Coordinates of C-alpha atoms in Angstrom, one line a residue:
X99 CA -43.7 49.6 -97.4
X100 CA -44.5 51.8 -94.5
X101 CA -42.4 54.4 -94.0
X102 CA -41.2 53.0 -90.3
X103 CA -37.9 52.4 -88.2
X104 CA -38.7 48.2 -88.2
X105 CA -41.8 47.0 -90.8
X106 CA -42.1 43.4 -89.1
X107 CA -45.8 42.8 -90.7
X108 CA -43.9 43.2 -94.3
X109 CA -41.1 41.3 -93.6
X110 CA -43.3 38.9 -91.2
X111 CA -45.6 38.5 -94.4
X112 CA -42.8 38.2 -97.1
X113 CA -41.3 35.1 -94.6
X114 CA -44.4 33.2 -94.2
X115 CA -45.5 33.2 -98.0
X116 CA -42.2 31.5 -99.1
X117 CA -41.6 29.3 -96.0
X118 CA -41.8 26.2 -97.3
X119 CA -40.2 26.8 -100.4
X120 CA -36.9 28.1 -98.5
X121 CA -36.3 25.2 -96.3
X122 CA -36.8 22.8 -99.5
X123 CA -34.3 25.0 -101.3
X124 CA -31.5 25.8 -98.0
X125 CA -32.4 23.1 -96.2
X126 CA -28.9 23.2 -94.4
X127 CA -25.4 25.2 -94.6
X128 CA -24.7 24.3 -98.1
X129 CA -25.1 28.5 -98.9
X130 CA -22.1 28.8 -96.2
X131 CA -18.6 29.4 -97.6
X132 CA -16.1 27.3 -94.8
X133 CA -14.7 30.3 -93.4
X134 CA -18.4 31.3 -91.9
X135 CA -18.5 27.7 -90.7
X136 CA -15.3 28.1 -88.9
X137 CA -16.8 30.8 -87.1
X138 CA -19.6 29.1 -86.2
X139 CA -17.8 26.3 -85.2
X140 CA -15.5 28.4 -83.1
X141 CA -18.2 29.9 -81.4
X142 CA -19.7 26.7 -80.8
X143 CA -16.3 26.0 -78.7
X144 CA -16.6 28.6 -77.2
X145 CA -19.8 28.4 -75.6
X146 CA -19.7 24.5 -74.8
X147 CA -16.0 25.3 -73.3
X148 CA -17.8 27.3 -70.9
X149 CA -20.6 25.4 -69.7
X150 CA -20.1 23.8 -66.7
X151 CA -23.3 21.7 -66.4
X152 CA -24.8 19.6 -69.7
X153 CA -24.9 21.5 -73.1
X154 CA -24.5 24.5 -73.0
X155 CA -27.6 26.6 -73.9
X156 CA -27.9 28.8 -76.8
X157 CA -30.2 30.8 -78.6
X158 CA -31.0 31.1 -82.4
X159 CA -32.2 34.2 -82.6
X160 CA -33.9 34.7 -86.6
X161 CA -33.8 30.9 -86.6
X162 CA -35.7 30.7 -89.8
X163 CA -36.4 27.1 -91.0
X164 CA -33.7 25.9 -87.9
X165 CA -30.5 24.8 -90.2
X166 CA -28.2 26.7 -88.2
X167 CA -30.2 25.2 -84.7
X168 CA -29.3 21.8 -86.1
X169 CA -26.2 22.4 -87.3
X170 CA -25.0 23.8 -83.9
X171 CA -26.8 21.4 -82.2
X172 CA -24.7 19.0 -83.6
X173 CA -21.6 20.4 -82.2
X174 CA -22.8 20.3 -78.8
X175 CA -24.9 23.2 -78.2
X176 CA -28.5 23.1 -76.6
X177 CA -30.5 25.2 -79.1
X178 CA -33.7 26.6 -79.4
X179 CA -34.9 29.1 -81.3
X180 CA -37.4 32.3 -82.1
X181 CA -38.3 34.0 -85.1
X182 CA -40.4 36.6 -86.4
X183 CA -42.3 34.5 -89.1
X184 CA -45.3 31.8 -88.2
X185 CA -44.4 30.0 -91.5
X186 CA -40.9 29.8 -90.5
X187 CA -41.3 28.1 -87.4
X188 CA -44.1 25.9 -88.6
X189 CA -41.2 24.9 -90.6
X190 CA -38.4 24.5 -88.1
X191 CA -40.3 22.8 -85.9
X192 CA -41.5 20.4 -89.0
X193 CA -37.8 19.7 -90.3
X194 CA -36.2 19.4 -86.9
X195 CA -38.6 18.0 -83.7
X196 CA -36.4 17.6 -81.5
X197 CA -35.8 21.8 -81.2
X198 CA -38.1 24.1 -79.1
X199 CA -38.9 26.9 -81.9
X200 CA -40.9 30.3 -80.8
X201 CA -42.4 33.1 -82.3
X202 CA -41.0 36.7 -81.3
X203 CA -39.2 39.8 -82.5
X204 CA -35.4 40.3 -82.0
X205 CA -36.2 43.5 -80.5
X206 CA -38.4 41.7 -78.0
X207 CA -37.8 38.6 -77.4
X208 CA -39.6 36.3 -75.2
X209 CA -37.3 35.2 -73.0
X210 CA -36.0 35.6 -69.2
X211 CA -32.4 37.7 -68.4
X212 CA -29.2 36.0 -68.5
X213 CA -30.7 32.6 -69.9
X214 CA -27.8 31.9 -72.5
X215 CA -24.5 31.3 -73.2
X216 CA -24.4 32.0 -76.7
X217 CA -27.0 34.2 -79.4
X218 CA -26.7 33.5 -83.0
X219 CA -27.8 36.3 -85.2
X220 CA -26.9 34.9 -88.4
X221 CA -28.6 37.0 -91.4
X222 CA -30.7 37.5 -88.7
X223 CA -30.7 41.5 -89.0
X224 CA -30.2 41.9 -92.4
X225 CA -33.8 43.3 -92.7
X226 CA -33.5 45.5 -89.6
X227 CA -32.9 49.2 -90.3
X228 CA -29.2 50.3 -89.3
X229 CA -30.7 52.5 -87.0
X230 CA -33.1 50.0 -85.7
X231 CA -29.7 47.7 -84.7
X232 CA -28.8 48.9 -81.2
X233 CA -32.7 47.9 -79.7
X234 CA -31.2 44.4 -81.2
X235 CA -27.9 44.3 -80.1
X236 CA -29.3 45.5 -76.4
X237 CA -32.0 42.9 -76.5
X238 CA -29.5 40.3 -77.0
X239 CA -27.0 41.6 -74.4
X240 CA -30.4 41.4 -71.9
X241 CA -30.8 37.6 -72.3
X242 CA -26.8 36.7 -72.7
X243 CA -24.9 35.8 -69.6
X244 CA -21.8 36.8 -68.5
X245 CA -19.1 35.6 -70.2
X246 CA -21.7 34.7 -73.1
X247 CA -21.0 35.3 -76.6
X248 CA -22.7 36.5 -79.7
X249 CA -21.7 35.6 -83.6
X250 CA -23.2 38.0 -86.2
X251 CA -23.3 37.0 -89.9
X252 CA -24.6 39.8 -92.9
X253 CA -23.8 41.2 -96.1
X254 CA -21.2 43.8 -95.5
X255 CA -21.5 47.4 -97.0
X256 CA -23.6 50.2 -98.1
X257 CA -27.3 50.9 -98.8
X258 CA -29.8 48.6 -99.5
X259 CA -30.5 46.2 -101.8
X260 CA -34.9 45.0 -102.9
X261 CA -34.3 41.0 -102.9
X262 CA -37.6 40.6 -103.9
X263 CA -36.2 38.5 -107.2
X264 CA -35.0 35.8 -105.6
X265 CA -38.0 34.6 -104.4
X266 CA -40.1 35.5 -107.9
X267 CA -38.3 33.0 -109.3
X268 CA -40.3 30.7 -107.2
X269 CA -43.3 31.9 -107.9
X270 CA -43.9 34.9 -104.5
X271 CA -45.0 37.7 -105.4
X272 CA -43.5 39.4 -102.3
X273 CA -41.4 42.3 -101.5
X274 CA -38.3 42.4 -99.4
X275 CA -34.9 44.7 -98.8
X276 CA -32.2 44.1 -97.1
X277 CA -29.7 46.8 -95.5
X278 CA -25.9 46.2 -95.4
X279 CA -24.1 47.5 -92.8
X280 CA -19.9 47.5 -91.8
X281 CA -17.8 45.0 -90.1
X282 CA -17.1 48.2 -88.0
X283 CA -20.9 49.4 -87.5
X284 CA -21.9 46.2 -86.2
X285 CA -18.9 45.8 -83.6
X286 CA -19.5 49.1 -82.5
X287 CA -23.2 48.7 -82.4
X288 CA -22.4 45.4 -80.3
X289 CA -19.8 47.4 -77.9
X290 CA -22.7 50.0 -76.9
X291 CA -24.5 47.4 -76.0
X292 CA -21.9 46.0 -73.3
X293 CA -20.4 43.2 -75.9
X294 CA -16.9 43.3 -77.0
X295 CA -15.6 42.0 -79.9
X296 CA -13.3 39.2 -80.5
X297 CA -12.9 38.3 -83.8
X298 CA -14.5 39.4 -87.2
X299 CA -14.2 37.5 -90.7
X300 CA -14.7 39.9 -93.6
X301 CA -15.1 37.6 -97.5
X302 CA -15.4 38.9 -100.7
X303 CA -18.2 37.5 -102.8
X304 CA -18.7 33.6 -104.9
X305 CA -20.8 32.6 -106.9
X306 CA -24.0 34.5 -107.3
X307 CA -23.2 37.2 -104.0
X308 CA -23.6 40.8 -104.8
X309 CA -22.2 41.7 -102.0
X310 CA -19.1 41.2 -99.6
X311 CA -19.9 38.5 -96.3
X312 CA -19.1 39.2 -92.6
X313 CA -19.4 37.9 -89.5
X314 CA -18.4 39.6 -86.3
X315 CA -17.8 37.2 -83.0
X316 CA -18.4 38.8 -79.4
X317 CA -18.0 38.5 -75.9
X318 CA -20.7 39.8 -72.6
X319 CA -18.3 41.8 -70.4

């Protein structure tokens, strides 16, 4: 891979070639344990607890095939979503018509200040360099409104793991890494950006996980 800060073409690539295959194989939140669904469901609250006129908007930014735009749609929420892979939206938008799905870049996404009540990043940053985190975390701070919250899922830890395997077993020859991060990186990378934390869930792994799950819940100050 090219040595720089964010390699969307690789990852952009890597997501497109095994599109359809992921939203056959995760085609919802079965791959959730039920604490991460609590979260979500908490956020969901949250965010339609504060709207004061119809659903309350929210963004799922990563969206991927859209399970997590349905399944907070579901509970209230009115979702759209944006992600960096073609394939992946084609997808979203073929498993779940009723959503508006867009292509863009966390670091750049293409939408107006202020617009939402809630961001998801869930796994959504798990290919994004540490370093590369606080153009994210400000990017979804720019588009949040006041009062708005944020839920980020990831692995939790150190280093960086070549996932490439999991998706060689279906056939892609593709290659992809993912970096793990702390509970206590990411809530400080979210406080920089103007977002303080209100709760964070920390799991060990099950099942086939390498790798300890967190997800960290925030708040637009």
């Amino acid at each position: 891979m090219p040595d720089e800060p964010l390699d969307l073409a690789a990852v952009r690539h890597a997501y497109d070639t095994v599109a359809r295959d992921y939203a056959t194989h995760l085609p919802d939140v079965r791959a959730e344990a039920p604490l991460e669904l609590a979260v979500l469901d908490a956020f969901a609250a949250a965010v339609t607890a504060g709207s004061t006129a119809g659903a309350a908007p929210v963004l799922d930014a990563g969206c991927g095939t859209g399970r997590i735009t349905r399944y907070l749609a579901e509970r209230g929420c009115a979702v759209e979503g944006v992600d960096l892979s073609p394939g992946m939206v084609a997808e979203a938008r073929r498993h779940h018509p009723g959503h508006r799905f867009t292509v863009g870049t966390l670091t750049d996404l293409p939408h107006p200040p202020g617009g939402f009540a809630g961001v998801v990043l869930w796994y959504s940053v798990i290919h994004t360099r540490p370093e590369e985190h606080p153009r994210v975390f400000a990017e979804v701070a720019r588009v949040l409104r006041p009062g708005g919250y944020v839920v980020v899922a990831f692995q939790a830890g150190e280093g960086v793991r070549d996932v490439s395997a999991a998706y060689r077993r279906f056939g892609h020859d593709v290659h992809l890494e993912r970096y793990l991060v702390t509970a206590d990186e990411v809530a400080a990378g979210l406080r920089d950006a103007g977002l303080r934390e209100e709760c964070r869930l920390v799991r060990r792994p099950r099942g086939a996980e390498q790798d300890d799950q967190a997800v960290v819940l925030a708040r637009a100050v």
